[in-house]
CSV table of C-alpha atoms and ligand atoms in Angstrom, one decimal:
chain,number,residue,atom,x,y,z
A,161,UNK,CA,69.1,88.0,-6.2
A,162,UNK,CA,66.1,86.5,-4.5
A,163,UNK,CA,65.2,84.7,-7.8
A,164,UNK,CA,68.4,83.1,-7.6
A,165,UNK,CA,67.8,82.3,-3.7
A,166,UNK,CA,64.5,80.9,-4.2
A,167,UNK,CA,66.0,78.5,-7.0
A,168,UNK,CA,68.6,77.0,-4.5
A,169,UNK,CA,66.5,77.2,-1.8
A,170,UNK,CA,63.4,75.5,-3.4
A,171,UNK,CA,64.7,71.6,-3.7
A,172,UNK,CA,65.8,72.1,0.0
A,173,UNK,CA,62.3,72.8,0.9
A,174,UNK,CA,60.4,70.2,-1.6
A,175,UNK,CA,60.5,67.7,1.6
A,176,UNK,CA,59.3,70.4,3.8
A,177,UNK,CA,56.0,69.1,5.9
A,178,UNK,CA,53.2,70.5,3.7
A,179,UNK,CA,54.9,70.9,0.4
A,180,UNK,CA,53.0,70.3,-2.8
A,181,UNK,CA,54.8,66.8,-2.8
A,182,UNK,CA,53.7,66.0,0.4
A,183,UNK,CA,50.3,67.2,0.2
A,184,UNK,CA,50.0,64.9,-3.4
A,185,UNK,CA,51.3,61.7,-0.9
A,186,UNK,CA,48.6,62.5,1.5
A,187,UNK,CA,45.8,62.6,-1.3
A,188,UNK,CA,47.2,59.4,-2.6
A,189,UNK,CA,47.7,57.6,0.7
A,190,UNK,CA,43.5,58.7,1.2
A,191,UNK,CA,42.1,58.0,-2.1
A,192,UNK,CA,44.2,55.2,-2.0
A,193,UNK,CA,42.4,53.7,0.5
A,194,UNK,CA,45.5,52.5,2.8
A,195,UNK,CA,44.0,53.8,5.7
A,196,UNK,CA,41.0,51.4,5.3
A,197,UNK,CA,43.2,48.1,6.5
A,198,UNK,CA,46.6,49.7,7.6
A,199,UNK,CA,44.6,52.2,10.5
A,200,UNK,CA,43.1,50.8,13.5
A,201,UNK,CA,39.6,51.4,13.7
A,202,UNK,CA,39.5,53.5,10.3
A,203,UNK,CA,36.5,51.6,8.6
A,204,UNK,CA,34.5,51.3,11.7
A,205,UNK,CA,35.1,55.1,12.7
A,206,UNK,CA,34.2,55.9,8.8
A,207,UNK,CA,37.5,58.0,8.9
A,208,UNK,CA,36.7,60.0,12.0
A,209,UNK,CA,40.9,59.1,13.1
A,210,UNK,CA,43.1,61.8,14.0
A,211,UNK,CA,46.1,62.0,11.5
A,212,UNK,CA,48.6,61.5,13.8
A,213,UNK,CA,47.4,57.9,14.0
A,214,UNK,CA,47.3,56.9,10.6
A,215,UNK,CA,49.2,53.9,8.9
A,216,UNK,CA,50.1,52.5,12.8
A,217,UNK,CA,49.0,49.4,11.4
A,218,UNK,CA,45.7,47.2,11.5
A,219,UNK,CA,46.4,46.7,15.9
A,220,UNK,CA,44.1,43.8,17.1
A,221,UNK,CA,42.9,43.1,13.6
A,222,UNK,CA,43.4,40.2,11.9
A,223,UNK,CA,42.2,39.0,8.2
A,224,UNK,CA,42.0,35.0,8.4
A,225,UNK,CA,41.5,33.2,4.7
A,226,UNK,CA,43.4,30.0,3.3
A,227,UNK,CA,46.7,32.1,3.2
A,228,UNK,CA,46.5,31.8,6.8
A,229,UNK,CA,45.6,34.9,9.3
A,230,UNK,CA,47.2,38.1,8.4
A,231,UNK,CA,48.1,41.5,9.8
A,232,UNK,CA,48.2,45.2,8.0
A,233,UNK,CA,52.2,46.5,9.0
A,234,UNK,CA,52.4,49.8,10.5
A,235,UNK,CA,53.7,52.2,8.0
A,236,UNK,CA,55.1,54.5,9.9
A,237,UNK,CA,58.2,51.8,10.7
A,238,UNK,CA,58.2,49.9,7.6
A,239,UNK,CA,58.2,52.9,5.3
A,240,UNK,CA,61.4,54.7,6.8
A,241,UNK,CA,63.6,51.8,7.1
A,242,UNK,CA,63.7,51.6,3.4
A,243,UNK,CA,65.3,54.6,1.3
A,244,UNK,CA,63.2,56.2,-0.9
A,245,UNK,CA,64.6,54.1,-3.9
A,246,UNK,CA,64.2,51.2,-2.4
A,247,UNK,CA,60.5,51.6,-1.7
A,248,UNK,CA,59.6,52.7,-5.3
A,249,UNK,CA,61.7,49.1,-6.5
A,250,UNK,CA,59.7,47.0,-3.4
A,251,UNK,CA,56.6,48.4,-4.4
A,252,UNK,CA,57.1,47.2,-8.4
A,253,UNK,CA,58.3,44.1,-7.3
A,254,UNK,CA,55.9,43.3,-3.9
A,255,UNK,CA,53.2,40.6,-3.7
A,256,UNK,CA,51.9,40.4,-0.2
A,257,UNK,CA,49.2,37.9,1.1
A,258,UNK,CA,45.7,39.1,1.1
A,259,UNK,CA,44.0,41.2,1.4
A,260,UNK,CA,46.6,43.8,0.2
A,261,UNK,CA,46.2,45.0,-3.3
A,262,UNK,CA,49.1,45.0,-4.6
A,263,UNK,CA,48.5,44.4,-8.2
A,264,UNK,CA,46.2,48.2,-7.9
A,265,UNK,CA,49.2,49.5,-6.3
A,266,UNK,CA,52.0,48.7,-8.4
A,267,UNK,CA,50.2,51.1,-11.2
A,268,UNK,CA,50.6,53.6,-9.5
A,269,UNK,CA,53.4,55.8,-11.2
A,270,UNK,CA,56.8,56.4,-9.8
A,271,UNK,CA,56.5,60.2,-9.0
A,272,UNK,CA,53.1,59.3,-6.9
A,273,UNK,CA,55.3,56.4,-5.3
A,274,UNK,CA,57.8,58.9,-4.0
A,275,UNK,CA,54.7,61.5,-3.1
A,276,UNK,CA,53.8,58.9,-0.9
A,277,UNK,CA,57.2,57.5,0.3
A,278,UNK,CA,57.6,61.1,1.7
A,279,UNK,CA,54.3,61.9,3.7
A,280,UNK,CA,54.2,58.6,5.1
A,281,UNK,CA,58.0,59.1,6.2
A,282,UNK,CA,56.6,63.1,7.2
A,283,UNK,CA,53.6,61.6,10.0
A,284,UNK,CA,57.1,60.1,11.6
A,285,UNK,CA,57.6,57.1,13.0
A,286,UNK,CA,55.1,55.6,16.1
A,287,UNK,CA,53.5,52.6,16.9
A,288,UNK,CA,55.0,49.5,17.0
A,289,UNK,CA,55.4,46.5,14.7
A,290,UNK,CA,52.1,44.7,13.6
A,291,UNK,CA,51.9,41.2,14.8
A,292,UNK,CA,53.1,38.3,12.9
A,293,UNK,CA,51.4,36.5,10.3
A,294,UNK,CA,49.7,33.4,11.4
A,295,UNK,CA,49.9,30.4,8.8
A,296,UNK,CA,46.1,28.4,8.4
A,297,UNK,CA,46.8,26.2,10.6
A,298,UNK,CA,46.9,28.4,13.7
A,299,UNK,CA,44.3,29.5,15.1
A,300,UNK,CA,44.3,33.5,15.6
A,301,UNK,CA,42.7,35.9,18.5
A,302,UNK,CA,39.5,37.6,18.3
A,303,UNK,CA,38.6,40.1,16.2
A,304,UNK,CA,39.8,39.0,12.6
A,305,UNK,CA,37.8,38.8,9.5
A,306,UNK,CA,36.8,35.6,7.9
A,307,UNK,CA,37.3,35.5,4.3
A,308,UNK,CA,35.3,32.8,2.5
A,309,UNK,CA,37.1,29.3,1.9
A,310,UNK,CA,37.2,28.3,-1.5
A,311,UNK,CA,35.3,25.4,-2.6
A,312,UNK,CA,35.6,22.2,-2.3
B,555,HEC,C1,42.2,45.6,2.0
B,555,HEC,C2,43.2,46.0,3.0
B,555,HEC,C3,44.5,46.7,2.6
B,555,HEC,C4,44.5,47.9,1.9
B,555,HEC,C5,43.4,48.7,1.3
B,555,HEC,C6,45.9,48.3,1.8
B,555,HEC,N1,46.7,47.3,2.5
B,555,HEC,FE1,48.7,47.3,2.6
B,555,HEC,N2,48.6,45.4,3.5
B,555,HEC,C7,47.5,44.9,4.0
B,555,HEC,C8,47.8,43.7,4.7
B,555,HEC,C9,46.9,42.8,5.5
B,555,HEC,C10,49.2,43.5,4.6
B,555,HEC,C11,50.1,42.4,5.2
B,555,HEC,C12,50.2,41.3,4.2
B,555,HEC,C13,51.1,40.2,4.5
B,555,HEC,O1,51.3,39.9,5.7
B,555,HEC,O2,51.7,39.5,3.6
B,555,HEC,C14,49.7,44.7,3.8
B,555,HEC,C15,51.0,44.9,3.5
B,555,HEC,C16,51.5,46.1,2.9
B,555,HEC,C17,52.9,46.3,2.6
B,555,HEC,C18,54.0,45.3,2.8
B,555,HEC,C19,54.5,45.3,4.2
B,555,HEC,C20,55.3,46.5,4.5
B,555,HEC,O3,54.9,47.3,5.3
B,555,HEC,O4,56.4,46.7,3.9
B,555,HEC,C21,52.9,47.6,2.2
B,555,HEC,C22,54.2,48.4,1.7
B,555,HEC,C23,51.6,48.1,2.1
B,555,HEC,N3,50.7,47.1,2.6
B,555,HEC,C24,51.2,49.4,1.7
B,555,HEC,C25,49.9,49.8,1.5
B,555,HEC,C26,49.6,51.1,1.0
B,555,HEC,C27,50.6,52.2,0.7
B,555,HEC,C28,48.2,51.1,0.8
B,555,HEC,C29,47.4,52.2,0.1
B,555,HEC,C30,47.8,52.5,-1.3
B,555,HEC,C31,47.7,49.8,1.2
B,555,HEC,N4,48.8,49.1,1.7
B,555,HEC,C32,46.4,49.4,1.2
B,555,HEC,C33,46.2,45.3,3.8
B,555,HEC,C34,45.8,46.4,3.0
């Protein structure tokens, strides 16, 4: 009898905060290195961010190159709003401007994908949208990073 309860009772609790799926998005989202551009003050801090501020997007920080200036999007929103489908096809199918790796991330297999889909989707959404990319000819606010032009 509780066999049978824990088998119908186990996919119901799969998204559960801290399930083994959840805990695998977290390791992913960390080794990953998302945090690095999509955290404000992540790199600078070497880490030392409470959770409950990660993926809120790169704030102030701006990365400025020939693709124009541009700004890491706050998870937290952009994450939920798709269905969890939908974010494993984007992220096969996605090429962002720089400095986002996309071409690292789209070998990362679909059952990670979805490991990842649901922490970032279990921090809950906060924040607010990440500001707008900047194309080269505008001139963006302090602080962003220069990225070398390309030669001449
Ligand atoms: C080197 C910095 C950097 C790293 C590392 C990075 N990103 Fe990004 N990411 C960006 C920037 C900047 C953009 C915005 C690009 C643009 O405006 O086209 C972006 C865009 C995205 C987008 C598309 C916009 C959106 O929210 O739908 C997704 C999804 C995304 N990143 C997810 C991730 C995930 C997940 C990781 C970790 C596996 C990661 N990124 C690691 C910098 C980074």
């Amino acid at each position: 009898m509780i066999a049978a309860l824990a088998l119908i009772l186990a996919p119901l609790c799969a998204q559960a905060q801290g399930s083994p799926q959840i805990e695998r998005g977290r390791y992913m989202v960390l080794t990953g290195h998302c945090n690095n551009c999509h955290t404000a003050g992540y790199a600078p801090k070497e880490g030392n961010v409470p959770e409950k501020d990660w993926l809120l997007g790169s704030g102030p920080l701006g990365w400025r190159g020939p693709w124009g200036t541009t700004y890491a999007s706050n998870l937290r929103l952009t994450v939920p709003a798709m269905t969890e489908e939908q974010w494993v096809q984007y992220i096969k199918t996605f090429k962002p401007r720089p400095p986002m790796p996309w071409w690292s991330m789209k070998e990362t297999t679909e059952q990670d994908l979805r490991a990842m889909y649901h922490y970032i989707k279990s921090l809950g959404p906060a924040g607010k949208d990440a500001q707008p990319y900047l194309p080269p000819d505008k001139e963006p606010k302090q602080p962003y990073n220069q990225a070398p032009l390309p030669p001449k």
